[in-house]
């Protein structure tokens, strides 16, 4: 009886913990603190980093531009703030500055390595003309 009870409780807690973590994840494109949610990077199965993009452009010209100037902010187990450009037609990006977990990064390749490709792809899907 005790073993069955323990297994049942563990199963319920696992189900609740799993549904809570997925329920808390915003949808891609959701508005968060004036920005747009573009990706959740799962880390080690229990942590994550949420990536939010803040276009630094007038919303009227955003969809007609090939060059989206923005600030990316990552919040969670790791942090990042970076300013750069995403080019809609090529899918490429360049970065002016970045702050990775409190360390200033000025090397563009170092900044690019830290930003998951999904962040760039989802930003293109959200901000570039279709």
XYZ file of N, CA and C in Angstrom:
390
model
N 0.822 -1.191 0.000
C 0.000 0.000 0.000
C 0.869 1.260 0.000
N 1.915 1.300 0.806
C 2.777 2.469 0.884
C 3.504 2.703 -0.436
N 3.990 1.636 -1.077
C 4.681 1.772 -2.353
C 3.733 2.295 -3.425
N 2.531 1.789 -3.489
C 1.547 2.260 -4.458
C 1.199 3.719 -4.208
N 1.031 4.074 -2.950
C 0.720 5.456 -2.590
C 1.860 6.382 -3.010
N 3.091 5.987 -2.710
C 4.265 6.789 -3.069
C 4.371 6.965 -4.575
N 4.173 5.889 -5.331
C 4.238 5.972 -6.795
C 3.139 6.874 -7.334
N 1.948 6.798 -6.745
C 0.838 7.632 -7.189
C 1.134 9.106 -6.936
N 1.620 9.417 -5.747
C 1.962 10.810 -5.406
C 3.067 11.321 -6.324
N 4.095 10.520 -6.561
C 5.188 10.924 -7.455
C 4.663 11.176 -8.860
N 3.764 10.324 -9.337
C 3.178 10.501 -10.666
C 2.373 11.771 -10.758
N 1.607 12.082 -9.719
C 0.807 13.316 -9.710
C 1.717 14.540 -9.687
N 2.746 14.524 -8.834
C 3.667 15.656 -8.760
C 4.396 15.859 -10.082
N 4.826 14.796 -10.725
C 5.498 14.899 -12.007
C 4.560 15.484 -13.056
N 3.320 15.040 -13.081
C 2.341 15.555 -14.037
C 2.083 17.032 -13.801
N 1.914 17.432 -12.543
C 1.656 18.831 -12.220
C 2.864 19.682 -12.575
N 4.063 19.237 -12.222
C 5.273 20.006 -12.517
C 5.464 20.169 -14.016
N 5.213 19.122 -14.789
C 5.358 19.198 -16.241
C 4.333 20.152 -16.830
N 3.062 20.054 -16.393
C 2.061 20.922 -16.977
C 2.256 22.368 -16.579
N 2.777 22.618 -15.379
C 3.003 23.994 -14.963
C 4.095 24.620 -15.816
N 5.197 23.901 -16.055
C 6.283 24.497 -16.827
C 5.858 24.763 -18.268
N 5.070 23.869 -18.871
C 4.612 24.115 -20.233
C 3.521 25.172 -20.268
N 2.660 25.223 -19.248
C 1.583 26.205 -19.214
C 2.136 27.616 -19.075
N 3.257 27.759 -18.384
C 3.849 29.074 -18.178
C 4.574 29.600 -19.408
N 4.848 28.739 -20.373
C 5.586 29.179 -21.555
C 4.685 30.011 -22.457
N 5.087 31.264 -22.723
C 4.287 32.093 -23.620
C 4.338 31.546 -25.048
N 3.363 31.913 -25.847
C 3.371 31.533 -27.260
C 4.333 32.448 -28.007
N 4.952 31.884 -29.043
C 5.813 32.694 -29.901
C 4.963 33.848 -30.440
N 5.485 35.053 -30.320
C 4.758 36.231 -30.776
C 3.977 36.937 -29.682
N 3.918 36.332 -28.484
C 3.191 36.962 -27.373
C 3.899 38.247 -26.953
N 3.111 39.240 -26.583
C 3.650 40.507 -26.110
C 4.039 40.371 -24.640
N 5.297 40.688 -24.334
C 5.803 40.607 -22.966
C 6.594 41.875 -22.666
N 6.121 42.641 -21.710
C 6.821 43.862 -21.274
C 7.198 44.773 -22.441
N 6.322 44.904 -23.409
C 6.581 45.773 -24.553
C 7.402 45.130 -25.658
N 7.825 43.892 -25.455
C 8.592 43.171 -26.474
C 7.790 42.003 -27.013
N 8.434 41.191 -27.831
C 7.793 40.028 -28.444
C 8.570 38.770 -28.070
N 7.856 37.802 -27.479
C 8.471 36.531 -27.109
C 8.827 35.774 -28.388
N 10.121 35.355 -28.507
C 10.534 34.669 -29.725
C 11.081 33.252 -29.497
N 11.433 32.893 -28.253
C 11.965 31.541 -28.069
C 12.170 31.240 -26.591
N 11.978 29.978 -26.228
C 12.378 29.488 -24.911
C 13.413 28.395 -25.130
N 14.593 28.622 -24.592
C 15.699 27.683 -24.696
C 15.718 26.844 -23.418
N 15.385 25.543 -23.535
C 15.402 24.657 -22.376
C 16.843 24.292 -22.036
N 17.150 24.372 -20.752
C 18.504 24.078 -20.285
C 18.423 23.009 -19.202
N 19.086 21.891 -19.431
C 19.208 20.816 -18.448
C 17.854 20.271 -17.994
N 16.818 20.471 -18.749
C 15.510 19.902 -18.446
C 14.712 20.590 -17.355
N 15.336 21.436 -16.548
C 14.607 22.105 -15.476
C 14.712 23.627 -15.517
N 15.666 24.130 -16.265
C 15.854 25.577 -16.394
C 15.538 25.998 -17.816
N 15.384 27.285 -18.017
C 15.180 27.787 -19.367
C 15.641 29.231 -19.449
N 15.746 29.699 -20.680
C 16.048 31.095 -20.973
C 14.988 31.561 -21.963
N 14.236 32.585 -21.598
C 13.240 33.172 -22.499
C 13.879 34.320 -23.265
N 13.705 34.318 -24.573
C 14.249 35.340 -25.454
C 13.120 36.263 -25.897
N 13.315 37.563 -25.682
C 12.322 38.575 -26.033
C 12.999 39.600 -26.936
N 12.336 39.916 -28.043
C 12.868 40.879 -29.013
C 12.110 42.201 -28.893
N 12.866 43.280 -28.940
C 12.313 44.630 -28.897
C 12.760 45.378 -30.156
N 11.933 45.390 -31.201
C 12.315 46.137 -32.403
C 12.481 47.619 -32.078
N 13.533 48.219 -32.609
C 13.825 49.626 -32.380
C 13.426 50.441 -33.612
N 12.238 50.145 -34.127
C 11.759 50.773 -35.359
C 10.292 51.125 -35.202
N 9.855 52.051 -36.021
C 8.445 52.396 -36.064
C 7.651 51.199 -36.583
N 6.557 50.852 -35.921
C 5.778 49.680 -36.314
C 5.224 49.792 -37.731
N 5.027 51.003 -38.226
C 4.496 51.194 -39.582
C 5.496 50.741 -40.643
N 6.783 50.916 -40.364
C 7.800 50.542 -41.357
C 8.408 49.165 -41.098
N 8.060 48.573 -39.983
C 8.661 47.301 -39.594
C 8.470 46.216 -40.647
N 7.247 45.991 -41.106
C 6.962 44.910 -42.057
C 7.485 45.202 -43.463
N 7.784 46.453 -43.780
C 8.268 46.765 -45.131
C 9.787 46.855 -45.203
N 10.457 46.692 -44.083
C 11.911 46.811 -44.056
C 12.567 45.435 -44.174
N 13.733 45.393 -44.814
C 14.502 44.152 -44.878
C 15.471 44.062 -43.698
N 15.746 45.190 -43.064
C 16.697 45.263 -41.974
C 15.939 45.608 -40.696
N 15.839 44.660 -39.775
C 15.143 44.884 -38.516
C 16.179 45.187 -37.436
N 16.183 46.435 -36.964
C 17.084 46.844 -35.881
C 16.376 46.543 -34.568
N 17.030 45.776 -33.669
C 16.349 45.373 -32.441
C 17.301 45.160 -31.289
N 16.695 45.056 -30.121
C 17.391 44.642 -28.911
C 16.844 43.278 -28.528
N 17.727 42.339 -28.272
C 17.334 41.016 -27.772
C 17.655 40.942 -26.285
N 16.703 40.411 -25.525
C 16.901 40.229 -24.095
C 16.613 38.767 -23.768
N 17.542 38.124 -23.083
C 17.354 36.747 -22.620
C 17.278 36.782 -21.102
N 16.231 36.127 -20.573
C 16.028 36.095 -19.125
C 15.794 34.667 -18.687
N 16.406 34.282 -17.590
C 16.245 32.924 -17.073
C 17.518 32.494 -16.388
N 17.907 31.228 -16.598
C 19.138 30.716 -15.967
C 20.341 31.532 -16.424
N 20.364 31.915 -17.698
C 21.407 32.785 -18.238
C 20.751 34.081 -18.685
N 21.559 35.120 -18.801
C 21.021 36.404 -19.253
C 21.832 36.927 -20.429
N 21.189 37.753 -21.215
C 21.840 38.364 -22.372
C 21.057 39.604 -22.756
N 21.756 40.652 -23.161
C 21.151 41.825 -23.772
C 22.050 42.186 -24.939
N 21.465 42.314 -26.129
C 22.259 42.648 -27.300
C 21.509 43.531 -28.263
N 22.238 44.394 -28.945
C 21.674 45.264 -29.976
C 22.248 44.872 -31.321
N 21.360 44.737 -32.313
C 21.846 44.352 -33.629
C 20.791 44.454 -34.695
N 21.069 43.811 -35.811
C 20.198 43.836 -36.985
C 19.961 42.415 -37.470
N 18.742 42.178 -37.913
C 18.403 40.923 -38.570
C 17.956 41.283 -39.979
N 18.496 40.569 -40.960
C 18.187 40.845 -42.362
C 17.196 39.802 -42.863
N 16.001 40.276 -43.199
C 14.890 39.387 -43.552
C 15.207 38.503 -44.756
N 15.757 39.081 -45.807
C 15.940 38.321 -47.045
C 17.023 37.248 -46.938
N 18.057 37.496 -46.144
C 19.152 36.530 -46.051
C 19.091 35.662 -44.791
N 18.368 36.118 -43.770
C 18.344 35.383 -42.511
C 19.601 35.596 -41.676
N 20.447 36.490 -42.111
C 21.683 36.783 -41.392
C 21.436 37.853 -40.333
N 22.402 38.003 -39.441
C 22.319 39.041 -38.418
C 23.708 39.605 -38.159
N 23.745 40.825 -37.650
C 25.001 41.377 -37.146
C 24.694 42.075 -35.832
N 25.696 42.143 -34.974
C 25.479 42.604 -33.613
C 26.480 43.681 -33.240
N 25.955 44.783 -32.695
C 26.769 45.925 -32.303
C 27.364 45.726 -30.914
N 26.583 45.103 -30.038
C 27.038 44.927 -28.660
C 26.251 43.805 -28.006
N 26.806 43.286 -26.931
C 26.121 42.253 -26.177
C 26.649 42.184 -24.764
N 25.777 41.812 -23.855
C 26.151 41.616 -22.470
C 25.670 40.225 -22.095
N 26.609 39.302 -21.979
C 26.313 37.893 -21.756
C 26.621 37.539 -20.307
N 25.572 37.338 -19.503
C 25.742 37.002 -18.081
C 26.664 37.986 -17.362
N 26.541 39.265 -17.689
C 27.319 40.298 -17.018
C 28.653 40.610 -17.667
N 29.047 39.854 -18.686
C 30.309 40.113 -19.395
C 30.015 40.845 -20.698
N 30.655 41.962 -20.884
C 30.478 42.734 -22.117
C 31.143 41.984 -23.264
N 30.385 41.806 -24.350
C 30.921 41.143 -25.547
C 30.906 42.143 -26.690
N 32.045 42.330 -27.310
C 32.122 43.215 -28.462
C 32.481 42.450 -29.728
N 32.912 41.222 -29.579
C 33.243 40.392 -30.725
C 31.947 39.843 -31.322
N 31.666 40.234 -32.563
C 30.400 39.852 -33.185
C 30.224 38.337 -33.277
N 31.272 37.596 -33.586
C 31.166 36.139 -33.675
C 30.837 35.514 -32.324
N 31.414 36.060 -31.262
C 31.120 35.577 -29.917
C 29.645 35.812 -29.572
N 29.126 36.962 -29.946
C 27.711 37.275 -29.689
C 26.819 36.334 -30.493
N 27.143 36.134 -31.766
C 26.334 35.258 -32.622
C 26.278 33.825 -32.089
N 27.394 33.347 -31.542
C 27.441 31.986 -31.004
C 26.494 31.808 -29.822
N 26.271 32.866 -29.070
C 25.424 32.762 -27.891
C 23.930 32.768 -28.241
N 23.554 33.391 -29.346
C 22.138 33.532 -29.715
C 21.693 32.293 -30.492
N 20.702 31.554 -29.972
C 20.221 30.367 -30.707
C 19.629 30.747 -32.061
N 19.850 29.897 -33.044
C 19.334 30.140 -34.392
C 17.809 30.305 -34.385
N 17.125 29.603 -33.473
C 15.664 29.706 -33.374
C 15.227 31.132 -33.041
N 16.056 31.861 -32.289
C 15.738 33.255 -31.953
C 15.711 34.095 -33.226
N 16.713 33.896 -34.076
C 16.779 34.642 -35.334
C 15.615 34.242 -36.243
N 15.403 32.936 -36.412
C 14.319 32.459 -37.290
C 12.951 32.935 -36.820
N 12.685 32.848 -35.521
C 11.383 33.275 -35.009
C 11.220 34.796 -35.091
N 12.322 35.532 -34.950
C 12.257 36.991 -35.113
C 11.915 37.343 -36.553
N 12.519 36.637 -37.497
C 12.198 36.862 -38.914
C 10.713 36.581 -39.160
N 10.206 35.464 -38.616
C 8.791 35.136 -38.799
C 7.865 36.171 -38.173
N 8.282 36.781 -37.083
C 7.433 37.750 -36.404
C 7.480 39.138 -37.029
N 8.639 39.560 -37.498
C 8.812 40.963 -37.880
C 8.963 41.230 -39.371
N 9.288 40.229 -40.151
C 9.526 40.459 -41.577
C 8.245 40.220 -42.388
N 8.164 40.941 -43.506
C 6.993 40.772 -44.367
C 6.953 39.346 -44.874
N 5.770 38.842 -45.046
C 5.595 37.462 -45.483
C 5.356 37.407 -46.977
